[in-house]
Coordinates of C-alpha atoms in Angstrom, one line a residue:
M1 CA 0.0 0.0 0.0
S2 CA 1.1 3.6 -0.6
M3 CA 0.1 7.2 -0.4
D4 CA -2.8 8.3 -2.6
S5 CA -3.1 12.0 -3.6
I6 CA -6.2 13.9 -4.8
N7 CA -5.6 17.2 -6.5
L8 CA -8.1 19.8 -5.3
N9 CA -7.0 22.6 -7.6
G10 CA -9.5 23.9 -10.1
A11 CA -12.7 25.9 -9.7
W12 CA -14.0 26.8 -6.2
Q13 CA -17.1 28.7 -5.5
C14 CA -16.4 31.9 -3.6
T15 CA -18.7 34.2 -1.7
F16 CA -17.5 37.8 -1.2
P17 CA -18.3 40.1 1.8
D18 CA -21.0 41.9 -0.2
G19 CA -22.7 38.5 -0.9
A20 CA -21.6 38.3 -4.6
R21 CA -20.5 34.8 -5.8
A22 CA -18.0 33.8 -8.4
A23 CA -16.0 30.8 -9.5
V24 CA -12.3 31.3 -8.6
T25 CA -9.6 29.1 -10.0
V26 CA -7.1 27.6 -7.5
P27 CA -4.2 28.3 -7.5
G28 CA -4.9 31.9 -8.0
C29 CA -6.4 34.9 -6.1
F30 CA -9.9 36.1 -5.5
D31 CA -9.1 39.8 -6.4
T32 CA -9.2 39.2 -10.1
A33 CA -12.6 37.4 -9.9
A34 CA -14.1 40.2 -7.8
E35 CA -12.4 42.9 -10.1
R36 CA -11.6 44.8 -6.9
W37 CA -8.2 44.8 -5.1
D38 CA -9.3 46.2 -1.7
I39 CA -11.4 43.4 -0.2
G40 CA -10.8 43.5 3.5
G41 CA -13.3 41.1 4.9
P42 CA -13.2 37.3 4.7
V43 CA -14.0 35.5 1.4
L44 CA -15.6 32.0 1.7
Y45 CA -14.2 29.3 -0.5
E46 CA -16.3 26.1 -1.0
R47 CA -16.0 22.9 -3.0
T48 CA -17.0 19.3 -2.9
F49 CA -15.0 16.2 -3.8
Q50 CA -15.4 12.5 -3.8
Y51 CA -13.3 10.2 -1.5
A52 CA -13.1 6.4 -1.6
G53 CA -9.8 5.8 0.2
V54 CA -9.1 4.3 3.5
G55 CA -6.6 5.0 6.3
A56 CA -5.4 8.3 7.6
A57 CA -5.6 11.5 5.5
R58 CA -4.1 15.0 5.5
L59 CA -5.1 18.2 3.7
V60 CA -2.0 20.0 2.3
F61 CA -1.9 23.7 1.2
G62 CA 1.0 25.2 -0.7
G63 CA 0.1 28.8 0.2
V64 CA -2.9 30.9 1.2
S65 CA -2.9 34.7 1.7
Y66 CA -3.2 35.6 4.4
H67 CA -5.3 34.0 7.2
C68 CA -7.6 31.1 6.7
E69 CA -10.0 29.0 8.8
V70 CA -10.6 25.5 7.4
A71 CA -13.5 23.1 7.9
L72 CA -14.4 19.8 6.4
N73 CA -18.0 18.6 6.5
G74 CA -18.7 21.2 9.2
H75 CA -15.8 20.0 11.4
P76 CA -13.3 22.8 12.1
L77 CA -9.8 21.6 11.2
G78 CA -7.9 24.7 12.4
S79 CA -6.5 27.9 11.1
H80 CA -3.3 29.2 9.5
E81 CA -1.7 32.7 9.3
G82 CA 1.0 33.6 6.8
I83 CA 1.3 34.1 3.0
W84 CA 4.4 32.3 2.1
D85 CA 4.7 29.0 3.9
G86 CA 2.8 25.7 3.2
F87 CA 0.8 24.0 5.9
D88 CA -1.4 20.9 6.4
F89 CA -4.1 19.4 8.6
D90 CA -5.0 16.0 9.8
I91 CA -8.5 15.3 8.4
T92 CA -8.8 11.6 9.3
G93 CA -11.7 12.1 11.7
A94 CA -13.7 14.5 9.5
L95 CA -13.3 12.7 6.2
V96 CA -16.1 10.5 5.0
R97 CA -16.5 8.0 2.1
G98 CA -18.4 9.6 -0.8
E99 CA -19.0 13.3 -1.1
N100 CA -17.2 15.7 1.2
R101 CA -17.5 19.5 1.5
L102 CA -14.5 21.6 2.2
T103 CA -14.8 25.3 3.2
L104 CA -12.2 28.0 3.9
R105 CA -12.7 31.5 5.3
V106 CA -9.8 33.6 3.8
T107 CA -8.8 37.1 4.8
K108 CA -6.1 38.9 2.9
P109 CA -3.7 41.7 4.1
G110 CA -5.5 45.0 4.0
Y111 CA -4.4 48.6 3.1
D112 CA -6.7 50.1 5.8
P113 CA -5.3 50.1 9.3
K114 CA -8.7 49.0 10.5
D115 CA -8.5 45.8 8.5
P116 CA -7.9 42.6 10.5
Y117 CA -4.4 42.2 9.0
P118 CA -2.9 45.5 7.9
L119 CA -0.2 44.8 5.4
R120 CA 2.5 46.7 7.3
Q121 CA 1.8 44.6 10.4
V122 CA 2.2 41.2 8.6
L123 CA 5.0 39.7 6.5
S124 CA 3.5 40.9 3.2
G125 CA 6.7 42.0 1.5
F126 CA 6.8 44.4 -1.4
I127 CA 4.2 43.0 -3.8
P128 CA 1.4 45.2 -2.3
D129 CA 3.5 48.3 -3.3
V130 CA 4.1 47.3 -6.9
L131 CA 0.7 45.6 -7.7
C132 CA -1.7 44.5 -5.0
A133 CA -1.9 42.8 -1.6
F134 CA -3.3 39.6 -3.2
G135 CA -5.6 37.3 -1.4
G136 CA -6.7 33.7 -1.8
V137 CA -5.6 30.1 -2.3
W138 CA -2.6 30.9 -4.5
D139 CA -0.7 27.6 -4.5
D140 CA -1.7 23.9 -4.8
V141 CA -4.2 22.1 -2.6
R142 CA -4.1 18.3 -2.3
L143 CA -5.5 15.5 -0.1
E144 CA -3.2 12.7 0.8
S145 CA -4.1 9.4 2.4
A146 CA -1.8 6.7 3.6
P147 CA -2.0 3.6 5.8
C148 CA 1.1 4.2 8.0
F149 CA 3.0 7.4 7.4
F150 CA 3.2 10.6 5.3
V151 CA 6.2 12.3 3.7
M152 CA 5.5 16.0 3.8
R153 CA 8.9 17.3 2.5
H154 CA 12.2 15.9 1.4
S155 CA 15.5 17.4 0.1
A156 CA 19.2 16.8 -0.2
S157 CA 22.2 19.2 0.0
G158 CA 25.7 18.5 -1.0
G159 CA 29.1 20.1 -0.3
C160 CA 28.0 22.1 2.8
D161 CA 29.8 19.9 5.2
G162 CA 32.9 19.2 3.2
A163 CA 33.8 17.9 -0.3
G164 CA 31.7 15.0 -1.3
S165 CA 29.6 14.9 1.8
A166 CA 25.8 15.4 1.7
R167 CA 22.7 14.7 3.6
C168 CA 19.1 13.9 2.7
R169 CA 16.4 15.3 5.0
V170 CA 12.8 14.0 5.2
R171 CA 9.9 15.4 7.2
L172 CA 7.5 12.6 8.1
V173 CA 4.2 12.5 9.9
K174 CA 3.2 9.4 11.9
P175 CA 6.3 7.3 11.3
G176 CA 7.5 4.3 13.3
A177 CA 10.0 1.6 12.6
M178 CA 11.3 2.9 9.3
E179 CA 13.6 1.4 6.7
A180 CA 15.2 3.6 4.0
T181 CA 17.1 2.9 0.7
L182 CA 18.8 5.9 -0.9
R183 CA 20.2 5.7 -4.4
V184 CA 22.2 8.6 -5.8
L185 CA 22.3 8.9 -9.6
D186 CA 24.5 11.1 -11.9
L187 CA 23.4 12.9 -15.0
G188 CA 23.5 9.7 -17.0
D189 CA 21.3 7.9 -14.4
R190 CA 24.3 5.8 -13.3
E191 CA 24.2 4.9 -9.6
V192 CA 27.1 6.5 -7.7
R193 CA 26.0 5.7 -4.2
R194 CA 23.6 3.5 -2.4
L195 CA 22.9 3.2 1.3
T196 CA 20.3 1.6 3.5
A197 CA 19.3 2.7 7.0
S198 CA 16.7 1.9 9.6
R199 CA 15.4 3.9 12.5
D200 CA 12.5 3.8 15.0
L201 CA 11.1 7.3 14.7
P202 CA 8.8 8.8 17.4
A203 CA 5.1 9.2 16.6
G204 CA 3.8 12.6 15.5
E205 CA 6.1 14.6 13.3
S206 CA 9.8 13.8 12.8
E207 CA 12.7 14.7 10.7
W208 CA 15.1 12.0 9.5
K209 CA 18.6 13.0 8.4
L210 CA 20.4 10.5 6.2
P211 CA 24.1 11.5 5.6
F212 CA 25.9 10.1 2.6
R213 CA 29.0 10.8 0.5
V214 CA 29.9 10.8 -3.2
D215 CA 33.5 10.4 -4.1
A216 CA 35.0 13.1 -6.3
P217 CA 31.7 14.8 -7.1
E218 CA 31.0 17.0 -10.0
W219 CA 30.4 20.5 -8.6
W220 CA 27.4 22.7 -9.4
S221 CA 28.4 26.2 -10.6
T222 CA 27.2 29.0 -12.8
Q223 CA 29.2 27.7 -15.7
T224 CA 28.5 24.0 -15.2
P225 CA 25.3 23.5 -13.2
Y226 CA 25.8 19.8 -12.6
L227 CA 22.8 18.1 -10.9
Y228 CA 22.6 14.7 -9.3
R229 CA 19.3 13.0 -8.5
Y230 CA 18.4 10.8 -5.5
E231 CA 15.7 8.1 -5.2
L232 CA 14.6 7.6 -1.7
T233 CA 12.5 4.5 -0.8
L234 CA 10.9 4.4 2.6
R235 CA 9.1 1.4 4.2
C236 CA 7.1 1.1 7.3
G237 CA 4.6 -1.7 8.0
G238 CA 2.9 -2.5 4.7
Q239 CA 3.6 0.9 3.1
A240 CA 6.4 1.7 0.7
E241 CA 7.0 5.0 -0.9
T242 CA 9.7 6.2 -3.4
F243 CA 10.6 9.9 -3.8
S244 CA 13.0 11.5 -6.2
R245 CA 14.5 15.0 -6.5
R246 CA 17.6 16.7 -8.1
F247 CA 20.3 18.2 -6.0
G248 CA 23.9 19.5 -6.4
F249 CA 27.2 19.8 -4.7
R250 CA 28.1 23.4 -4.1
E251 CA 30.0 25.5 -1.5
I252 CA 29.5 29.2 -0.9
A253 CA 31.9 31.0 1.4
A254 CA 33.2 34.4 2.4
D255 CA 37.0 34.9 2.3
G256 CA 37.9 38.4 3.4
D257 CA 36.3 40.7 0.9
R258 CA 35.9 37.9 -1.7
L259 CA 32.9 35.8 -2.4
L260 CA 33.9 32.2 -3.2
L261 CA 31.9 29.6 -5.1
N262 CA 33.5 26.1 -4.7
G263 CA 36.7 27.8 -3.5
R264 CA 37.0 30.2 -6.5
P265 CA 36.1 33.9 -6.6
V266 CA 32.8 34.7 -8.1
Y267 CA 31.4 38.2 -9.0
L268 CA 27.7 38.2 -8.4
R269 CA 25.7 39.9 -11.1
G270 CA 22.1 39.8 -10.1
I271 CA 18.8 41.2 -11.3
L272 CA 16.2 42.3 -8.8
H273 CA 12.9 40.4 -9.0
W274 CA 9.8 41.7 -7.2
G275 CA 7.5 38.7 -7.9
Y276 CA 5.5 40.8 -10.3
Y277 CA 3.0 39.0 -12.6
E278 CA 0.3 41.5 -13.6
Q279 CA -2.3 39.1 -15.0
A280 CA -2.2 36.4 -12.3
M281 CA -1.3 38.8 -9.5
V282 CA 0.3 36.0 -7.6
P283 CA 4.0 35.0 -7.8
N284 CA 3.3 31.5 -9.1
P285 CA 4.3 31.4 -12.7
S286 CA 4.2 28.4 -15.0
E287 CA 7.3 26.5 -16.0
A288 CA 7.1 28.1 -19.5
E289 CA 7.0 31.6 -18.0
I290 CA 9.9 30.9 -15.7
R291 CA 12.1 29.5 -18.5
D292 CA 11.3 32.6 -20.6
E293 CA 12.4 34.9 -17.7
L294 CA 15.6 32.9 -17.0
E295 CA 16.6 32.8 -20.6
K296 CA 16.2 36.6 -20.9
I297 CA 18.1 37.1 -17.7
R298 CA 21.0 34.9 -18.9
A299 CA 21.0 36.8 -22.3
F300 CA 21.6 40.1 -20.4
G301 CA 24.7 38.5 -18.8
F302 CA 23.4 38.0 -15.3
N303 CA 24.5 35.1 -13.2
A304 CA 22.1 35.6 -10.3
V305 CA 18.5 36.6 -9.3
K306 CA 17.5 38.3 -6.1
H307 CA 14.0 37.5 -5.1
C308 CA 13.1 40.7 -3.3
L309 CA 10.6 40.5 -0.4
Y310 CA 8.7 37.5 -1.6
I311 CA 9.2 33.7 -1.6
P312 CA 9.1 32.0 -5.0
R313 CA 7.6 28.5 -5.4
Q314 CA 9.9 25.5 -5.6
R315 CA 9.5 25.2 -9.3
Y316 CA 11.4 28.6 -9.8
F317 CA 14.3 27.4 -7.7
D318 CA 14.4 24.0 -9.6
L319 CA 14.8 25.9 -12.9
M320 CA 17.4 28.2 -11.4
D321 CA 19.3 25.1 -10.4
E322 CA 19.1 23.9 -14.0
Y323 CA 20.1 27.2 -15.6
G324 CA 23.0 27.8 -13.2
L325 CA 21.8 31.0 -11.7
L326 CA 22.8 32.0 -8.2
G327 CA 19.8 32.7 -5.9
W328 CA 19.4 35.4 -3.3
V329 CA 16.2 35.3 -1.2
E330 CA 15.2 38.4 0.8
M331 CA 12.6 37.5 3.4
P332 CA 9.3 39.5 3.2
L333 CA 10.0 42.0 6.0
W334 CA 9.9 45.7 5.0
L335 CA 8.7 48.9 6.7
P336 CA 7.0 46.8 9.4
E337 CA 4.7 48.2 12.1
D338 CA 5.0 46.3 15.4
T339 CA 1.8 46.1 17.4
G340 CA 3.2 43.4 19.6
L341 CA 2.6 40.5 17.2
L342 CA 5.4 41.0 14.7
I343 CA 8.0 38.9 16.6
G344 CA 5.6 36.0 16.9
R345 CA 4.8 36.1 13.2
I346 CA 8.5 36.0 12.3
R347 CA 9.1 33.1 14.7
W348 CA 6.4 30.9 13.2
E349 CA 6.7 31.7 9.5
Y350 CA 10.5 32.0 9.0
P351 CA 11.4 28.4 10.1
R352 CA 8.7 27.0 7.7
I353 CA 10.0 29.1 4.9
F354 CA 13.5 28.0 5.5
E355 CA 12.4 24.4 5.3
Q356 CA 10.8 25.1 1.9
L357 CA 14.1 26.7 0.6
R358 CA 16.2 23.6 1.4
G359 CA 17.8 21.5 -1.3
H360 CA 18.7 24.0 -4.0
P361 CA 22.3 24.5 -4.9
C362 CA 21.4 27.8 -6.5
L363 CA 20.3 29.3 -3.2
S364 CA 23.5 31.0 -2.0
L365 CA 22.4 34.1 -0.1
V366 CA 19.6 35.0 2.3
S367 CA 18.7 38.3 3.9
L368 CA 16.2 38.4 6.8
G369 CA 14.6 41.7 5.9
C370 CA 15.0 44.8 3.9
E371 CA 16.1 48.3 5.0
L372 CA 14.9 47.6 8.6
D373 CA 15.0 50.4 11.2
A374 CA 14.8 50.1 15.0
T375 CA 11.3 48.6 14.8
V376 CA 12.8 45.1 14.5
D377 CA 14.7 44.2 17.7
G378 CA 18.2 42.8 17.3
S379 CA 17.4 39.7 19.4
I380 CA 15.0 38.3 16.8
L381 CA 17.4 39.0 14.0
E382 CA 20.1 37.2 15.8
E383 CA 17.9 34.3 16.5
M384 CA 16.8 34.0 12.8
Y385 CA 20.4 34.5 11.6
H386 CA 21.5 31.4 13.6
L387 CA 18.4 29.4 12.5
A388 CA 19.1 30.2 8.8
K389 CA 22.7 29.3 9.2
R390 CA 21.7 26.0 10.7
D391 CA 19.0 25.1 8.1
L392 CA 20.4 26.5 4.9
C393 CA 23.7 26.1 3.1
A394 CA 23.9 29.9 2.4
L395 CA 25.5 33.1 3.5
V396 CA 23.1 35.1 5.6
R397 CA 22.6 38.8 6.4
D398 CA 20.1 40.2 8.9
N399 CA 19.2 43.4 7.1
S400 CA 19.6 44.0 3.3
G401 CA 20.6 47.6 2.9
S402 CA 22.2 47.6 6.4
G403 CA 21.0 48.9 9.7
E404 CA 23.5 51.8 9.8
C405 CA 21.8 53.4 6.8
Y406 CA 18.2 53.1 8.0
G407 CA 18.4 53.6 11.8
G408 CA 18.6 49.9 12.6
L409 CA 21.2 47.8 14.4
A410 CA 24.6 49.3 14.6
V411 CA 26.1 45.8 15.2
D412 CA 24.8 43.4 12.6
Y413 CA 24.5 39.6 12.3
A414 CA 25.9 39.0 8.8
D415 CA 28.3 37.1 6.7
F416 CA 28.6 40.0 4.2
S417 CA 28.0 43.7 3.8
D418 CA 25.1 44.9 1.8
Y419 CA 24.1 48.4 0.7
H420 CA 21.4 49.9 -1.5
F421 CA 23.0 52.7 -3.5
Y422 CA 20.8 54.6 -5.8
A423 CA 23.2 57.4 -6.6
E424 CA 23.6 60.1 -9.3
L425 CA 26.7 59.5 -11.3
P426 CA 28.6 62.5 -9.8
N427 CA 28.1 61.1 -6.3
L428 CA 28.7 57.4 -6.9
E429 CA 32.5 57.3 -6.6
H430 CA 32.6 59.2 -3.4
L431 CA 29.8 57.2 -1.9
I432 CA 31.5 53.9 -2.6
E433 CA 34.8 55.3 -1.2
T434 CA 33.1 56.4 2.0
F435 CA 31.6 52.9 2.6
T436 CA 34.8 51.0 1.8
P437 CA 37.4 52.4 4.2
G438 CA 40.5 50.3 4.9
W439 CA 39.8 50.2 8.6
R440 CA 36.5 48.3 8.3
T441 CA 36.3 44.5 8.8
R442 CA 37.0 42.8 5.5
R443 CA 34.1 40.8 4.2
P444 CA 32.3 40.6 0.9
L445 CA 30.4 43.8 0.0
L446 CA 27.4 43.4 -2.2
F447 CA 24.8 45.8 -3.4
G448 CA 21.5 44.1 -2.6
E449 CA 19.8 46.5 -4.9
F450 CA 21.0 49.5 -6.8
C451 CA 21.5 51.2 -10.2
D452 CA 17.9 51.8 -11.2
S453 CA 17.1 54.1 -14.2
D454 CA 13.6 54.8 -15.3
T455 CA 12.6 55.1 -19.0
L456 CA 9.8 57.0 -20.5
R457 CA 6.5 55.1 -21.4
D458 CA 3.2 56.1 -22.8
L459 CA 0.4 54.1 -21.2
S460 CA -1.7 54.5 -24.4
D461 CA 0.9 52.3 -26.1
V462 CA 0.7 49.8 -23.3
R463 CA -3.2 49.7 -23.5
R464 CA -3.1 49.2 -27.3
E465 CA -0.5 46.3 -27.0
K466 CA -2.6 44.6 -24.3
G467 CA -5.9 45.2 -26.1
V468 CA -7.6 47.0 -23.2
R469 CA -9.3 50.4 -22.8
R470 CA -7.8 51.0 -19.4
L471 CA -5.3 49.3 -17.2
K472 CA -6.5 48.2 -13.8
W473 CA -3.7 50.0 -12.0
E474 CA -4.4 53.4 -13.7
S475 CA -7.5 53.9 -11.6
G476 CA -7.4 56.6 -8.9
D477 CA -10.2 54.8 -7.1
A478 CA -8.7 53.2 -4.0
R479 CA -11.4 50.5 -4.0
K480 CA -10.1 49.3 -7.3
N481 CA -6.4 50.3 -7.0
P482 CA -5.3 50.7 -3.4
I483 CA -1.8 51.6 -4.5
S484 CA -3.2 55.1 -5.4
S485 CA -3.8 55.7 -1.7
L486 CA -0.7 53.8 -0.4
K487 CA 1.6 55.9 -2.8
P488 CA 0.5 59.5 -2.6
D489 CA 2.8 60.4 -5.5
F490 CA 1.3 57.7 -7.8
F491 CA -0.5 59.7 -10.5
A492 CA -1.1 57.0 -13.2
H493 CA -4.8 58.0 -13.2
H494 CA -3.7 61.5 -14.6
H495 CA -1.3 60.0 -17.1
D496 CA -3.0 61.1 -20.3
E497 CA -3.7 64.6 -19.1
R498 CA -0.1 65.1 -18.0
M499 CA 1.3 63.6 -21.2
E500 CA -0.8 66.1 -23.3
A501 CA -0.3 69.1 -21.2
S502 CA 3.5 68.7 -21.0
G503 CA 3.9 68.1 -24.7
I504 CA 5.6 64.8 -24.0
R505 CA 3.1 62.9 -26.1
A506 CA 3.7 64.9 -29.2
A507 CA 7.5 64.4 -28.8
F508 CA 7.3 60.9 -27.5
P509 CA 9.2 59.0 -30.3
L510 CA 12.2 61.3 -29.8
L511 CA 12.1 61.5 -26.0
S512 CA 11.5 57.7 -25.6
G513 CA 14.7 57.0 -27.6
L514 CA 16.6 59.5 -25.6
S515 CA 15.4 58.0 -22.3
L516 CA 16.5 54.5 -23.3
N517 CA 20.0 55.8 -24.4
H518 CA 20.3 57.7 -21.1
S519 CA 19.3 54.7 -19.1
L520 CA 21.9 52.5 -20.9
V521 CA 24.7 55.0 -20.4
H522 CA 23.7 55.5 -16.7
R523 CA 23.9 51.7 -16.1
K524 CA 27.1 51.2 -18.1
T525 CA 28.9 54.0 -16.2
T526 CA 27.6 52.9 -12.8
L527 CA 28.6 49.2 -13.3
E528 CA 32.0 50.0 -14.7
M529 CA 32.8 52.3 -11.9
T530 CA 31.5 49.9 -9.3
R531 CA 33.6 47.0 -10.7
S532 CA 36.7 49.2 -10.5
F533 CA 36.4 49.0 -6.7
G534 CA 38.2 45.8 -5.6
A535 CA 36.2 45.8 -2.3
V536 CA 32.9 45.2 -4.1
C537 CA 32.2 41.7 -5.2
G538 CA 28.6 41.9 -6.6
Y539 CA 25.4 43.7 -7.2
N540 CA 21.7 43.4 -8.1
I541 CA 20.3 45.8 -10.7
T542 CA 16.9 47.2 -10.1
N543 CA 14.9 45.6 -11.7
L544 CA 13.7 42.8 -14.0
R545 CA 10.5 44.4 -15.5
D546 CA 8.5 47.5 -15.5
V547 CA 5.8 47.7 -12.9
P548 CA 2.9 50.2 -12.3
I549 CA 5.0 52.5 -10.1
A550 CA 8.4 52.2 -11.8
T551 CA 9.8 51.9 -15.3
S552 CA 13.3 50.8 -14.3
G553 CA 12.9 47.3 -15.7
L554 CA 15.1 45.8 -18.4
L555 CA 11.9 44.3 -19.7
D556 CA 8.9 46.4 -20.6
D557 CA 5.2 46.0 -19.5
L558 CA 4.8 43.1 -21.9
G559 CA 8.0 41.4 -20.9
R560 CA 10.0 42.4 -23.9
P561 CA 13.7 43.5 -23.7
K562 CA 14.0 47.3 -23.7
F563 CA 17.7 47.1 -24.5
D564 CA 19.8 45.0 -26.8
P565 CA 21.1 42.1 -24.6
A566 CA 24.5 42.2 -26.3
A567 CA 24.9 45.9 -25.3
I568 CA 24.1 45.1 -21.6
R569 CA 26.5 42.1 -21.7
R570 CA 29.4 44.3 -22.7
F571 CA 29.5 45.7 -19.1
N572 CA 27.7 42.9 -17.3
Q573 CA 29.7 39.7 -17.8
D574 CA 32.6 37.9 -16.2
L575 CA 35.3 40.1 -17.9
V576 CA 34.7 43.8 -18.5
L577 CA 36.8 46.9 -19.2
V578 CA 36.7 49.5 -16.4
P579 CA 38.2 53.0 -15.9
A580 CA 41.8 52.8 -14.8
W581 CA 42.9 54.6 -11.6
D582 CA 45.4 57.4 -12.3
L583 CA 48.1 56.8 -9.7
G584 CA 50.6 59.4 -11.1
R585 CA 52.2 62.0 -8.8
V586 CA 54.2 65.2 -9.3
W587 CA 56.3 67.4 -7.0
I588 CA 55.2 71.0 -7.0
G589 CA 56.5 72.2 -3.6
A590 CA 54.8 69.1 -2.2
D591 CA 53.3 65.9 -3.5
R592 CA 50.2 66.3 -5.6
K593 CA 48.2 63.9 -7.8
S594 CA 49.2 64.4 -11.4
V595 CA 46.6 65.4 -14.0
V596 CA 46.9 63.8 -17.4

């Protein structure tokens, strides 16, 4: 006997606070169905399904935003709070043979401080600022039944504990006297390691760690993203299950001011990703969408992606592993308001997110928040730093952007330095010099985000290309577009009037080309100057694609490159030409720098 799985994705009936009803597709969000983005009250999800299985059963959610109360056949199962982490319930006692009715009451983060979960008081990240605080069942839902045990998550990591060493970790529910067979296969599906183990695990929920070793392994890198695969077979009583997943051997380390990948210096060239997907609203793209993004990112010369203030789904990391792109995850903590609940929310959601991030050789850097001030106490950042170091094979920083720049901690918990420099060209050199004095502790210095440059756009062109009369985010009605109240300087709803009154629309073909040229020169000059500083070992350019409140993307509103990728690669690749330092001196009564 084995685990059976029933997929509960698809159409659910939803009832909105005003009594309106609509069919909502799961995974997805209810905002698009309601055609309003400001729903503050709970939305009721309902669906029926048939069940003919036997034994214990669990209901597994990949992600719900933000708070949900779950019931099956009228029996309350429990509740969950948090956008980004998956969760599950034991439904054995509530499940019946035949037809079952599942209901969820879901409440999203709200823009109004009077809402149950104001977005600044929960771990909502940055998506509410660039699109919408989405709500709903936005990742997979499934029902799993099994006679003896459940495998809720499994992963393997190689190279973190020394060359050739690795470990496979499995989270089980209701285990007992377990037997395991682990086969490790190379790219040609040849077996390179096999081990067997047995263990009597306690009832309830347990994690089983299975260490193993591969002699002279092939290393995963940005040039050669070599991936192994494991097959793990578990047996307990009459139940046997086999699971498989890819993994890699990779070591990331800090050596003075150098960033080392597998013992060799690497210069991180990342693009900032805000999790923006306008049509779906949720950061859960298809495999085809992810491949399209990653191929464009590679074409621009980047070797890394920084997922800024949101948590991508496992599929995204799987493909980054395959494409050989370094991953940086920034936890969704930004501009928080602490009403006494914030620390608790960090404590219960961060560990589960860390567990979801395991097993990806691409994931090399993690920051615990962004531009944090004194609102977030140092004790919780220290606690999460040590937890991340224990759970993830990555370099960790408490505060992307640094506390010293934002009124936060003066003493940080970090493996590397990280600043967010958005500087005019005349000020950039002096700014970097100020933040890289010789007396500071030597460690890798990265720009977690920097070097944005907006380009000109005409929303009439965007509307025509998308085939719509008006973009949703143009509205100045806060009920339909809450960004217009969250961002007082957001004037998209006056776009046409301003374009006509200023004369920009009449001269748009000329001005648009000039703005693209200016942006290209700004980024070229910024990156070349930055790379002339030996103390800096990487950056993340802001950002991947245009969003409602910013046109700093390398891709436009339709996901098309705004620049020739070959032109970007000239200053965004492993080897680039940079301005030389003039170290000449002359004696004119005293030493002076020579001018040539």
